Coordinates of C-alpha atoms (C1' of nucleotides) in Angstrom, one line a residue:
Chain A
M1 CA 51.8 7.1 17.6
S2 CA 55.2 7.8 15.6
Q3 CA 57.8 8.9 17.9
Q4 CA 57.8 12.8 16.6
E5 CA 54.0 12.9 17.2
G6 CA 54.4 11.4 20.7
L7 CA 57.1 14.2 21.5
K8 CA 54.9 16.8 19.8
K9 CA 52.0 15.8 22.1
I10 CA 53.9 16.1 25.2
V11 CA 55.0 19.6 24.1
S12 CA 51.9 21.0 23.4
H13 CA 50.4 19.4 26.4
A14 CA 53.3 21.0 28.6
K15 CA 52.8 24.2 27.2
E16 CA 48.8 24.1 27.5
Y17 CA 48.6 23.4 31.1
G18 CA 51.8 25.6 32.2
F19 CA 54.7 23.1 32.6
V20 CA 57.1 24.4 30.0
F21 CA 57.3 27.4 27.7
Q22 CA 59.8 28.3 25.2
S23 CA 62.0 30.9 26.5
S24 CA 61.6 34.7 25.4
E25 CA 58.5 33.4 23.2
I26 CA 57.0 36.9 22.5
Y27 CA 60.4 37.6 20.8
D28 CA 60.3 34.4 18.7
G29 CA 62.2 32.2 21.3
L30 CA 65.6 31.6 22.0
A31 CA 66.9 28.4 20.6
A32 CA 67.2 25.3 22.8
V33 CA 66.3 27.3 26.2
Y34 CA 63.0 26.6 27.9
D35 CA 61.2 28.3 30.7
Y36 CA 59.1 26.0 33.5
G37 CA 55.8 27.3 34.2
P38 CA 53.7 27.0 37.4
L39 CA 53.1 23.4 37.1
G40 CA 56.5 22.6 35.7
V41 CA 58.5 24.1 38.6
A42 CA 56.1 22.3 41.0
L43 CA 57.0 18.9 39.4
K44 CA 60.4 19.8 38.9
N45 CA 61.0 20.7 42.6
N46 CA 59.2 17.3 43.4
I47 CA 61.4 15.2 41.4
K48 CA 64.6 17.5 42.9
A49 CA 63.2 16.2 46.4
Y50 CA 62.9 12.9 45.4
W51 CA 66.6 12.8 44.3
Y52 CA 67.7 14.7 47.2
K53 CA 66.2 12.8 50.0
A54 CA 67.1 9.4 48.1
M55 CA 70.7 10.5 48.0
V56 CA 71.3 12.7 51.0
D57 CA 68.8 12.0 53.5
A58 CA 68.9 8.2 52.9
H59 CA 72.7 7.9 53.1
E60 CA 74.4 9.0 56.1
N61 CA 77.7 9.0 54.3
V62 CA 76.3 11.6 51.5
V63 CA 76.1 15.2 52.1
G64 CA 74.9 18.2 50.2
V65 CA 76.4 21.4 48.6
D66 CA 75.3 24.2 46.5
T67 CA 78.2 25.7 44.7
A68 CA 78.7 28.6 42.3
I69 CA 78.2 28.9 38.7
F70 CA 81.2 31.0 38.4
M71 CA 84.5 29.2 39.2
H72 CA 88.0 30.2 38.9
P73 CA 89.2 29.8 35.2
K74 CA 92.0 27.2 36.4
T75 CA 89.1 24.8 37.3
W76 CA 88.4 24.3 33.5
K77 CA 91.9 24.0 33.0
A78 CA 92.2 21.1 35.5
S79 CA 89.0 19.4 34.2
G80 CA 90.3 19.6 30.8
H81 CA 87.4 21.6 29.3
V82 CA 89.3 24.4 28.2
D83 CA 91.5 22.5 25.8
A84 CA 89.5 19.6 24.8
F85 CA 86.7 21.6 23.7
S86 CA 87.5 24.8 21.6
D87 CA 88.5 22.9 18.4
P88 CA 88.4 24.9 15.3
L89 CA 85.7 23.4 12.8
I90 CA 85.2 23.5 9.0
D91 CA 82.5 22.0 6.9
N92 CA 82.9 21.0 3.4
K93 CA 79.7 22.5 1.6
D94 CA 79.2 19.7 -0.9
S95 CA 79.8 16.4 1.3
K96 CA 78.6 18.2 4.3
K97 CA 81.5 16.8 6.3
R98 CA 82.6 18.5 9.5
Y99 CA 86.2 18.7 10.0
R100 CA 88.4 19.7 12.6
A101 CA 90.6 22.5 10.8
D102 CA 93.9 21.5 12.6
V103 CA 93.4 17.9 11.7
L104 CA 92.7 18.7 8.0
I105 CA 96.1 20.5 8.0
E106 CA 98.0 18.1 9.8
E107 CA 96.9 15.4 7.5
H108 CA 98.1 17.4 4.6
I109 CA 101.4 17.6 6.6
A110 CA 101.4 13.7 6.9
K111 CA 101.1 13.4 3.0
I112 CA 104.3 15.7 2.6
E113 CA 105.9 13.5 5.3
S114 CA 104.9 10.4 3.3
K115 CA 106.6 11.8 0.1
I116 CA 109.9 12.5 2.1
K117 CA 109.9 9.0 3.1
K118 CA 109.5 7.7 -0.7
E119 CA 112.3 10.0 -1.6
V120 CA 114.2 8.4 1.3
T121 CA 113.5 4.8 -0.1
K122 CA 114.4 5.6 -3.5
A123 CA 117.7 7.0 -2.5
Q124 CA 118.5 3.8 -0.4
K125 CA 117.6 1.8 -3.4
R126 CA 120.0 3.9 -5.4
F127 CA 122.9 4.5 -2.9
G128 CA 122.6 0.9 -1.2
D129 CA 124.8 0.7 1.9
A130 CA 126.8 3.9 1.2
F131 CA 123.4 5.6 2.2
D132 CA 123.7 8.2 5.0
Q133 CA 120.0 9.2 5.6
A134 CA 120.9 12.2 7.7
Q135 CA 123.0 13.5 5.2
F136 CA 120.5 12.9 2.6
L137 CA 117.7 14.7 4.5
Q138 CA 119.8 17.8 4.7
T139 CA 121.0 17.8 1.3
N140 CA 118.5 16.6 -1.1
G141 CA 116.9 19.4 -2.9
R142 CA 113.4 18.1 -3.0
V143 CA 113.5 16.9 0.6
V144 CA 114.7 20.1 1.8
D145 CA 111.8 21.9 -0.2
Y146 CA 109.3 19.6 1.7
Q147 CA 110.8 19.9 5.1
K148 CA 110.9 23.8 4.8
K149 CA 107.2 23.5 3.5
I150 CA 106.2 21.7 6.5
T151 CA 107.8 23.8 9.0
E152 CA 106.1 26.9 7.3
I153 CA 102.7 25.2 7.5
N154 CA 103.2 24.2 11.0
S155 CA 104.5 27.7 12.0
E156 CA 101.5 29.3 10.2
M157 CA 99.1 27.1 11.9
K158 CA 100.4 27.3 15.4
R159 CA 100.2 31.1 14.8
C160 CA 96.6 30.9 13.6
L161 CA 95.5 28.6 16.4
E162 CA 97.1 30.7 18.9
A163 CA 95.8 34.2 17.7
E164 CA 92.6 32.8 17.1
D165 CA 92.9 33.8 13.5
F166 CA 90.2 31.7 11.8
T167 CA 90.4 33.9 8.6
A168 CA 94.0 33.1 8.2
L169 CA 93.4 29.3 9.0
K170 CA 90.9 29.3 6.2
Q171 CA 93.2 30.9 3.7
L172 CA 96.0 28.4 4.7
I173 CA 93.4 25.6 3.8
E174 CA 92.9 27.0 0.7
D175 CA 96.3 27.9 -0.2
L176 CA 97.3 24.4 0.5
G177 CA 94.7 23.1 -1.9
I178 CA 93.3 20.5 0.8
A179 CA 90.3 18.8 -0.4
C180 CA 87.6 17.1 1.2
P181 CA 88.4 13.3 1.4
V182 CA 84.7 12.6 0.5
S183 CA 83.5 15.1 -1.8
G184 CA 87.0 15.7 -3.3
S185 CA 86.0 19.5 -3.4
K186 CA 87.7 22.4 -2.2
N187 CA 84.3 24.4 -1.1
W188 CA 84.7 25.2 2.4
T189 CA 82.8 27.2 4.9
D190 CA 84.5 29.6 7.2
V191 CA 86.4 28.0 10.2
R192 CA 84.3 28.4 13.4
Q193 CA 85.3 27.7 16.9
F194 CA 82.7 25.9 18.9
N195 CA 83.6 26.0 22.6
L196 CA 81.3 24.2 24.6
M197 CA 81.7 26.6 27.4
F198 CA 80.0 30.1 27.7
D199 CA 82.3 32.7 28.8
T200 CA 81.6 36.5 30.2
E201 CA 83.7 38.8 32.0
I202 CA 84.0 39.3 35.6
G203 CA 84.9 42.8 37.2
A204 CA 84.7 46.0 35.3
L205 CA 87.6 45.8 33.0
A206 CA 87.0 43.3 30.0
D207 CA 90.5 42.4 29.4
G208 CA 91.5 39.0 28.8
S209 CA 92.8 38.2 32.3
S210 CA 88.9 38.4 33.6
K211 CA 87.4 36.0 31.3
I212 CA 85.4 33.5 33.3
Y213 CA 83.2 30.4 32.4
L214 CA 79.8 29.3 33.2
R215 CA 80.3 26.0 34.5
P216 CA 79.4 23.3 32.0
E217 CA 79.2 20.5 34.8
T218 CA 78.4 20.9 38.4
A219 CA 80.8 18.3 39.5
Q220 CA 83.7 20.5 39.4
G221 CA 82.3 22.7 42.5
I222 CA 82.2 19.5 44.6
F223 CA 86.1 18.5 43.5
V224 CA 87.4 21.9 44.6
N225 CA 85.4 21.5 48.0
F226 CA 86.5 18.0 48.5
L227 CA 88.6 19.1 51.6
N228 CA 86.3 21.9 53.0
V229 CA 83.4 19.3 53.0
Q230 CA 85.4 16.1 54.1
K231 CA 86.8 18.3 57.0
T232 CA 83.7 20.4 58.2
T233 CA 81.4 17.2 58.3
R234 CA 83.9 15.1 59.5
Q235 CA 83.1 12.5 57.0
K236 CA 85.2 9.3 56.7
I237 CA 86.0 7.6 53.0
P238 CA 83.8 6.2 51.4
F239 CA 81.4 9.2 51.5
G240 CA 79.7 11.3 48.6
I241 CA 78.9 15.0 48.1
A242 CA 75.5 15.9 46.3
Q243 CA 74.7 18.7 44.3
I244 CA 71.7 19.9 42.2
G245 CA 72.5 23.1 40.0
K246 CA 72.6 24.4 36.8
A247 CA 75.2 23.8 34.1
F248 CA 75.5 25.6 30.7
R249 CA 76.8 23.8 27.5
N250 CA 76.9 25.6 24.0
E251 CA 75.7 22.9 22.0
I252 CA 76.1 22.9 18.4
V253 CA 73.2 21.1 17.8
A254 CA 70.5 21.5 20.3
R255 CA 67.0 20.1 19.9
Q256 CA 64.6 17.6 21.1
F257 CA 62.5 20.0 23.5
I258 CA 64.2 19.9 27.0
F259 CA 66.0 17.0 26.3
R260 CA 69.2 18.8 25.2
M261 CA 69.4 22.3 26.2
R262 CA 72.0 25.1 26.5
E263 CA 71.1 25.9 30.1
F264 CA 70.2 22.7 31.9
E265 CA 70.1 21.7 35.4
Q266 CA 72.1 18.5 36.9
M267 CA 71.7 16.4 39.9
E268 CA 75.2 14.9 40.7
M269 CA 76.9 13.2 43.3
Q270 CA 80.6 12.4 43.5
F271 CA 81.3 9.5 45.6
F272 CA 84.9 9.3 47.0
V273 CA 86.4 5.9 47.7
A274 CA 89.6 4.2 48.3
P275 CA 91.7 3.4 45.4
G276 CA 91.0 -0.1 44.5
D277 CA 87.6 0.0 45.9
E278 CA 86.1 2.0 43.0
M279 CA 84.6 -0.9 41.0
K280 CA 82.7 -2.3 44.1
W281 CA 81.1 1.2 44.7
Y282 CA 80.5 1.9 40.9
E283 CA 78.5 -1.4 41.1
Y284 CA 76.5 -0.3 44.1
W285 CA 75.7 3.2 42.7
K286 CA 74.4 1.6 39.3
G287 CA 72.1 -0.7 41.4
Y288 CA 70.8 2.0 43.6
R289 CA 70.2 4.4 40.8
L290 CA 68.4 2.1 38.6
K291 CA 66.1 1.1 42.0
W292 CA 65.4 4.7 42.1
H293 CA 64.2 5.1 38.6
K294 CA 62.2 1.8 38.8
A295 CA 60.5 2.7 41.9
L296 CA 58.4 5.3 40.0
G297 CA 56.4 2.6 38.6
F298 CA 56.7 3.3 34.8
G299 CA 57.8 0.1 33.8
E300 CA 61.0 -2.0 34.1
E301 CA 61.2 -2.3 30.3
K302 CA 61.7 1.4 30.2
Y303 CA 65.0 1.3 31.2
R304 CA 68.4 -0.3 30.1
F305 CA 72.1 0.0 30.8
H306 CA 74.7 1.0 28.1
D307 CA 78.1 0.2 29.4
H308 CA 80.5 2.4 27.2
I309 CA 83.4 0.9 25.5
K310 CA 85.1 4.0 24.5
L311 CA 85.9 5.8 27.7
A312 CA 86.4 9.7 28.5
H313 CA 89.7 10.7 29.3
Y314 CA 89.0 10.5 33.0
A315 CA 87.0 7.3 33.3
N316 CA 87.8 3.9 33.8
A317 CA 84.4 2.6 33.6
A318 CA 81.1 4.3 32.6
S319 CA 77.6 3.3 32.2
D320 CA 74.4 5.2 30.9
I321 CA 70.9 4.5 32.4
E322 CA 69.2 4.7 29.2
F323 CA 65.2 5.5 29.4
E324 CA 62.5 4.8 26.8
F325 CA 61.3 8.5 25.9
A326 CA 58.7 9.2 23.4
I327 CA 61.9 9.8 21.1
G328 CA 63.3 6.3 21.8
F329 CA 66.1 5.1 24.3
K330 CA 68.1 7.9 25.2
E331 CA 70.5 8.3 28.0
L332 CA 68.8 9.9 31.3
E333 CA 71.6 9.2 33.7
G334 CA 75.4 8.3 33.7
I335 CA 77.5 6.6 36.4
H336 CA 81.2 7.1 35.8
S337 CA 84.1 5.7 37.6
R338 CA 86.3 8.8 37.4
T339 CA 89.3 7.5 38.9
D340 CA 91.6 10.3 40.8
F341 CA 91.8 12.2 37.5
D342 CA 89.8 15.3 38.7
L343 CA 91.3 15.7 42.4
T344 CA 95.0 14.8 40.9
Q345 CA 94.6 17.6 38.4
H346 CA 93.2 20.1 40.9
Q347 CA 96.0 19.1 43.2
E348 CA 98.8 19.8 40.5
L349 CA 97.0 23.0 39.4
S350 CA 96.3 24.7 42.8
G351 CA 99.2 23.5 44.4
K352 CA 97.3 22.2 47.4
K353 CA 97.2 18.7 48.6
L354 CA 93.8 16.9 48.0
Q355 CA 94.3 13.9 49.9
Y356 CA 92.7 12.1 52.6
F357 CA 94.4 10.3 55.7
D358 CA 93.1 6.6 55.8
N359 CA 93.5 5.2 59.3
Q360 CA 92.6 1.8 58.2
L361 CA 95.3 1.7 55.8
N362 CA 97.7 4.0 57.6
K363 CA 98.3 6.2 54.7
S364 CA 97.2 9.3 52.6
Y365 CA 95.9 9.0 49.1
V366 CA 93.9 10.7 46.3
P367 CA 90.3 9.4 46.5
Y368 CA 88.9 7.7 43.6
V369 CA 85.7 9.0 42.5
V370 CA 82.3 7.2 41.3
E371 CA 80.1 9.7 39.7
T372 CA 76.2 9.7 39.5
S373 CA 74.9 12.2 37.0
I374 CA 71.4 12.6 36.1
G375 CA 69.7 15.5 34.1
L376 CA 66.8 17.1 35.9
D377 CA 65.3 18.2 32.7
R378 CA 65.5 14.9 31.1
M379 CA 64.3 13.4 34.3
F380 CA 61.1 15.9 33.9
L381 CA 60.8 14.7 30.2
A382 CA 61.1 10.9 31.2
V383 CA 58.1 11.7 33.6
L384 CA 56.0 13.5 31.3
S385 CA 56.8 10.9 28.4
S386 CA 55.5 7.8 30.6
A387 CA 52.8 9.8 32.4
L388 CA 50.9 11.3 29.6
K389 CA 48.1 9.0 28.3
E390 CA 45.2 9.2 26.2
Q391 CA 42.6 6.4 27.3
S392 CA 39.7 5.2 25.5
L393 CA 36.8 4.7 28.4
E394 CA 34.2 2.3 28.5
D395 CA 31.4 4.5 27.8
G396 CA 33.0 5.3 24.3
S397 CA 34.4 8.7 25.6
S398 CA 37.9 9.3 26.0
R399 CA 40.4 11.2 28.5
V400 CA 43.6 12.7 28.6
V401 CA 45.3 11.7 31.8
M402 CA 48.9 12.4 33.3
Q403 CA 49.6 9.4 35.6
I404 CA 52.3 11.1 37.5
P405 CA 53.4 9.5 40.6
A406 CA 51.3 10.7 43.2
F407 CA 54.0 12.2 45.3
L408 CA 55.6 14.0 42.2
A409 CA 52.6 15.3 41.1
P410 CA 52.1 19.2 41.1
Y411 CA 48.7 19.1 42.9
K412 CA 48.1 16.5 45.3
L413 CA 44.6 17.3 45.5
A414 CA 41.9 19.6 43.9
V415 CA 39.1 20.7 46.3
L416 CA 35.7 20.9 44.2
P417 CA 32.3 22.1 45.3
L418 CA 29.7 20.0 43.5
V419 CA 27.8 23.2 42.6
K420 CA 28.8 26.7 42.8
K421 CA 25.9 27.7 45.4
D422 CA 24.1 26.4 48.4
G423 CA 27.2 27.3 50.6
L424 CA 29.3 24.5 49.0
P425 CA 32.1 26.9 47.9
E426 CA 32.2 28.1 51.4
K427 CA 32.5 24.8 52.7
A428 CA 35.2 23.9 50.2
R429 CA 37.1 26.8 50.8
S430 CA 37.3 25.9 54.6
I431 CA 38.5 22.4 54.0
L432 CA 41.0 23.8 51.6
Q433 CA 42.1 26.1 54.3
D434 CA 42.9 23.0 56.7
L435 CA 44.9 21.3 54.1
K436 CA 46.6 23.8 52.2
F437 CA 50.0 23.9 54.3
D438 CA 50.4 19.9 54.1
Y439 CA 49.6 19.4 50.5
A440 CA 49.6 21.5 47.3
V441 CA 45.9 21.7 46.8
H442 CA 43.9 23.2 44.0
Y443 CA 40.5 24.7 44.1
D444 CA 37.9 24.9 41.1
E445 CA 34.1 25.7 41.0
K446 CA 33.7 26.6 37.4
D447 CA 32.2 24.2 34.8
S448 CA 30.3 20.8 35.2
I449 CA 31.9 18.5 38.1
G450 CA 32.7 16.0 35.1
K451 CA 34.7 18.7 33.4
R452 CA 36.7 19.4 36.7
Y453 CA 37.7 15.8 36.8
R454 CA 38.9 15.8 33.5
R455 CA 41.0 19.0 34.1
Q456 CA 42.5 17.7 36.9
D457 CA 43.3 14.5 34.9
A458 CA 45.0 16.4 32.4
I459 CA 47.5 17.8 35.0
G460 CA 47.9 14.7 36.8
T461 CA 46.1 15.6 40.1
P462 CA 45.9 12.3 41.8
F463 CA 42.9 13.0 43.9
C464 CA 39.8 15.2 43.7
L465 CA 37.6 16.0 46.8
T466 CA 34.1 16.8 46.0
I467 CA 32.1 18.8 48.4
D468 CA 28.4 18.2 48.2
H469 CA 25.3 19.0 50.5
Q470 CA 25.8 15.7 52.6
S471 CA 29.2 17.2 53.5
L472 CA 27.4 20.3 55.1
E473 CA 25.6 18.0 57.4
D474 CA 27.9 15.3 58.3
D475 CA 31.7 16.4 57.1
T476 CA 32.1 13.4 54.6
C477 CA 33.2 14.0 50.9
T478 CA 33.7 12.0 48.2
L479 CA 37.4 11.3 47.0
R480 CA 38.0 10.4 43.4
D481 CA 41.0 8.4 42.3
R482 CA 42.6 9.8 39.1
D483 CA 43.5 6.4 37.9
S484 CA 40.5 4.3 38.5
M485 CA 38.1 7.1 38.2
T486 CA 36.3 5.6 41.4
Q487 CA 34.9 7.1 44.2
E488 CA 34.7 6.7 48.0
R489 CA 32.8 8.7 50.8
L490 CA 35.1 9.5 53.6
T491 CA 35.1 11.4 56.5
L492 CA 37.5 14.5 56.6
Q493 CA 39.7 12.7 59.0
D494 CA 39.9 9.4 56.8
I495 CA 40.9 11.5 53.9
Q496 CA 43.6 13.3 56.0
L497 CA 45.0 9.6 56.5
R498 CA 44.3 8.6 53.0
L499 CA 46.3 11.4 51.7
Q500 CA 49.3 10.5 54.1
Q501 CA 49.4 7.2 52.9
K502 CA 49.0 7.9 49.1
V503 CA 50.9 11.3 48.6
S504 CA 53.9 11.0 50.8
I505 CA 57.3 10.7 49.6
S506 CA 58.2 8.5 52.6
Q507 CA 56.7 5.3 51.1
I508 CA 58.7 5.3 48.2
L509 CA 62.0 6.3 50.1
K510 CA 61.4 3.1 52.6
Q511 CA 61.0 1.0 49.5
L512 CA 64.6 1.7 48.3
E513 CA 66.1 0.9 51.4
K514 CA 64.9 -2.9 50.8
Chain B
rG1 C1' 76.1 24.2 11.0
rC2 C1' 74.0 22.1 6.0
rG3 C1' 69.7 20.8 3.1
rA4 C1' 64.2 20.7 3.0
rA5 C1' 59.4 22.2 4.9
rA6 C1' 56.4 25.2 7.8
rG7 C1' 54.8 29.9 10.9
rU8 C1' 47.1 33.2 10.4
rA9 C1' 43.0 34.0 17.8
rG10 C1' 45.6 30.3 23.7
rC11 C1' 45.3 25.5 20.7
rU12 C1' 43.7 22.8 16.0
rC13 C1' 43.1 24.7 11.5
rA14 C1' 40.1 27.5 7.0
rG15 C1' 41.1 31.7 3.9
rC16 C1' 39.5 30.6 -4.3
rU17 C1' 43.5 33.7 -10.0
rG18 C1' 46.3 39.4 -4.8
rG19 C1' 40.8 43.5 -3.0
rU20 C1' 43.1 45.3 4.3
rA21 C1' 40.4 38.2 8.4
rG22 C1' 36.9 33.3 9.8
rA23 C1' 35.5 28.5 12.3
rG24 C1' 35.8 24.9 16.1
rC25 C1' 37.8 24.0 20.8
rG26 C1' 39.5 26.7 24.8
rC27 C1' 39.2 31.6 27.9
rG28 C1' 35.9 35.3 30.9
rA29 C1' 31.1 37.1 32.9
rC30 C1' 26.0 35.7 33.9
rC31 C1' 22.1 32.0 33.7
rU32 C1' 21.5 26.7 34.1
rU33 C1' 23.6 22.2 36.3
rG34 C1' 23.0 16.4 42.5
rC35 C1' 29.1 13.3 40.4
rC36 C1' 33.0 11.9 34.9
rA37 C1' 34.1 16.7 28.6
rA38 C1' 31.5 18.8 24.5
rG39 C1' 23.4 23.6 27.7
rG40 C1' 22.3 28.8 27.0
rU41 C1' 23.1 34.6 26.4
rC42 C1' 26.9 38.0 26.2
rG43 C1' 32.1 39.2 25.7
rA44 C1' 37.4 39.5 25.3
rG45 C1' 41.4 38.2 22.0
rG46 C1' 44.7 38.7 15.5
rU47 C1' 49.0 45.3 12.7
rC48 C1' 48.5 37.0 9.5
rG49 C1' 56.6 35.7 12.7
rC50 C1' 59.8 40.0 12.0
rG51 C1' 61.9 43.5 7.9
rG52 C1' 62.3 45.2 3.1
rG53 C1' 60.7 44.9 -2.1
rU54 C1' 56.9 44.3 -6.3
rU55 C1' 51.7 46.4 -6.7
rC56 C1' 46.6 51.2 -7.2
rG57 C1' 46.2 47.4 -3.3
rA58 C1' 49.7 41.8 -0.1
rA59 C1' 48.0 36.7 5.2
rC60 C1' 48.6 35.5 -0.4
rC61 C1' 54.3 37.2 -5.0
rC62 C1' 59.9 38.0 -4.4
rC63 C1' 64.2 38.7 -1.1
rG64 C1' 66.3 38.6 4.0
rU65 C1' 66.0 37.3 9.0
rC66 C1' 64.1 34.8 13.4
rU67 C1' 61.6 30.4 15.1
rU68 C1' 60.0 25.4 14.9
rU69 C1' 60.1 20.5 12.5
rC70 C1' 62.5 16.5 9.7
rG71 C1' 67.1 14.3 7.5
rC72 C1' 72.6 15.0 7.8
rU73 C1' 76.6 16.1 11.2
rC74 C1' 78.2 16.5 16.5
rC75 C1' 77.9 14.7 21.6
rA76 C1' 82.2 14.0 28.2

RNA sequence: GCGAAAGUAGCUCAGCUGGUAGAGCGCGACCUUGCCAAGGUCGAGGUCGCGGGUUCGAACCCCGUCUUUCGCUCCA
């Protein structure tokens, strides 16, 4: 199966069974935005629970928060998002290459500067020892013209950027006769600004001062609450703050289903450590996070680390956990050593001391941070990617089955009366009644029993409980296993025990402790 | 964002040189059915992505637009 076909199957299966729908589909959809359906939200919630329990409940020194999507605009000044991600971009229509408009102009200025240098070199040769460079620069007609030109370009560019006047910026590029280095043509698109962050207005007046951003990452909500959390929970360093929440990025190209969306959900933890300890904890969390993934049993070979060579402005080490999706190995989670960059930045911009007094070291410091950040939607796609299978059976038939780990499955159990008569539906419903508050249970009485088994296979229900005539007499039922397709006759009591064993999340969490 | 292709029922698709829509599966009701899909009867569901244009007449031809897919580009 090719990669595109694989993803296509996942997309259509996800839609057919109510996992994921395209947003606003009846209006032709909204690009790179998706809705989770009834089964999707169940799976998603189960993934969240697995993460939260493993990170927070399993670690005494990790606590949770749920911070707002709106934050003070200075937050994004501090984090670097405002400045670093508002570049004016321009495309050359012939070469299809994209450039930063300001960089193109700066390169043009650099060319003029090199012309000045040439003049200087020439003049040096001519005048020899008598050459006075400062005087030459001020008096030589050609050089003065070049210099004047540079000043003009610079001030016009500055004006355009500050006023966000992109029409004039394009005009400047055209006036200077700047050509694409690749195609050599001057056939440019308009200048556009791709700001990573979505913005909106807060308050009734829509003036500039009330502009507010939708957070592009959840991490900053943790950083700005560092002291609040540390003091109220009496945590000592090292400790972590975990959060699951939505983030928004205005991606230029957002594609590949829920892999890259404009609105998405992150599961992040920021772990605060003493300066100098960061590498130790970076290694610890790399190991723990990989263990968390491998415990799902999708296969060890589906994971690999990708260590970053080129680091972001805030990091001194970074690694991705890549997963082999239907579309190949792609980033699923990032583990970053973020140094003290964020807290120091917030300390400077807020004027509030964001430090910790360490009794061991008998001094205060800005803690270093190790971050683990996983895309919930990508995790969801990872589960679908590995779980969805088309199997050929011994009898020549085939089935579509989602081998979702039982504790993540949307429904844990389907309760099925063998036939829709003789009091079997009533018996089935009374059993369901007893189980429904402990497990996500689904009831189905339509169509033949075989067909119902296949339907449950298709949505990943790990167990089917079939109520037959014998059940009416002795309270036993057959429990059918999704993966092996085998059945066992058990008492209702044994079934409860079996479910506790096979479906509970605590088993897998205990495994992570080893 | 650029280039190319596609869009007909919930899904997969058919629909001739233009003459106002069909199949299979699925879905619903009833019947049948003692354990691994594809039994019977009946039924619901489409202004052919949307908006213009050409034409006596457009699912079909032309233009625009939206969405999707692929390639390029971008990616903390």
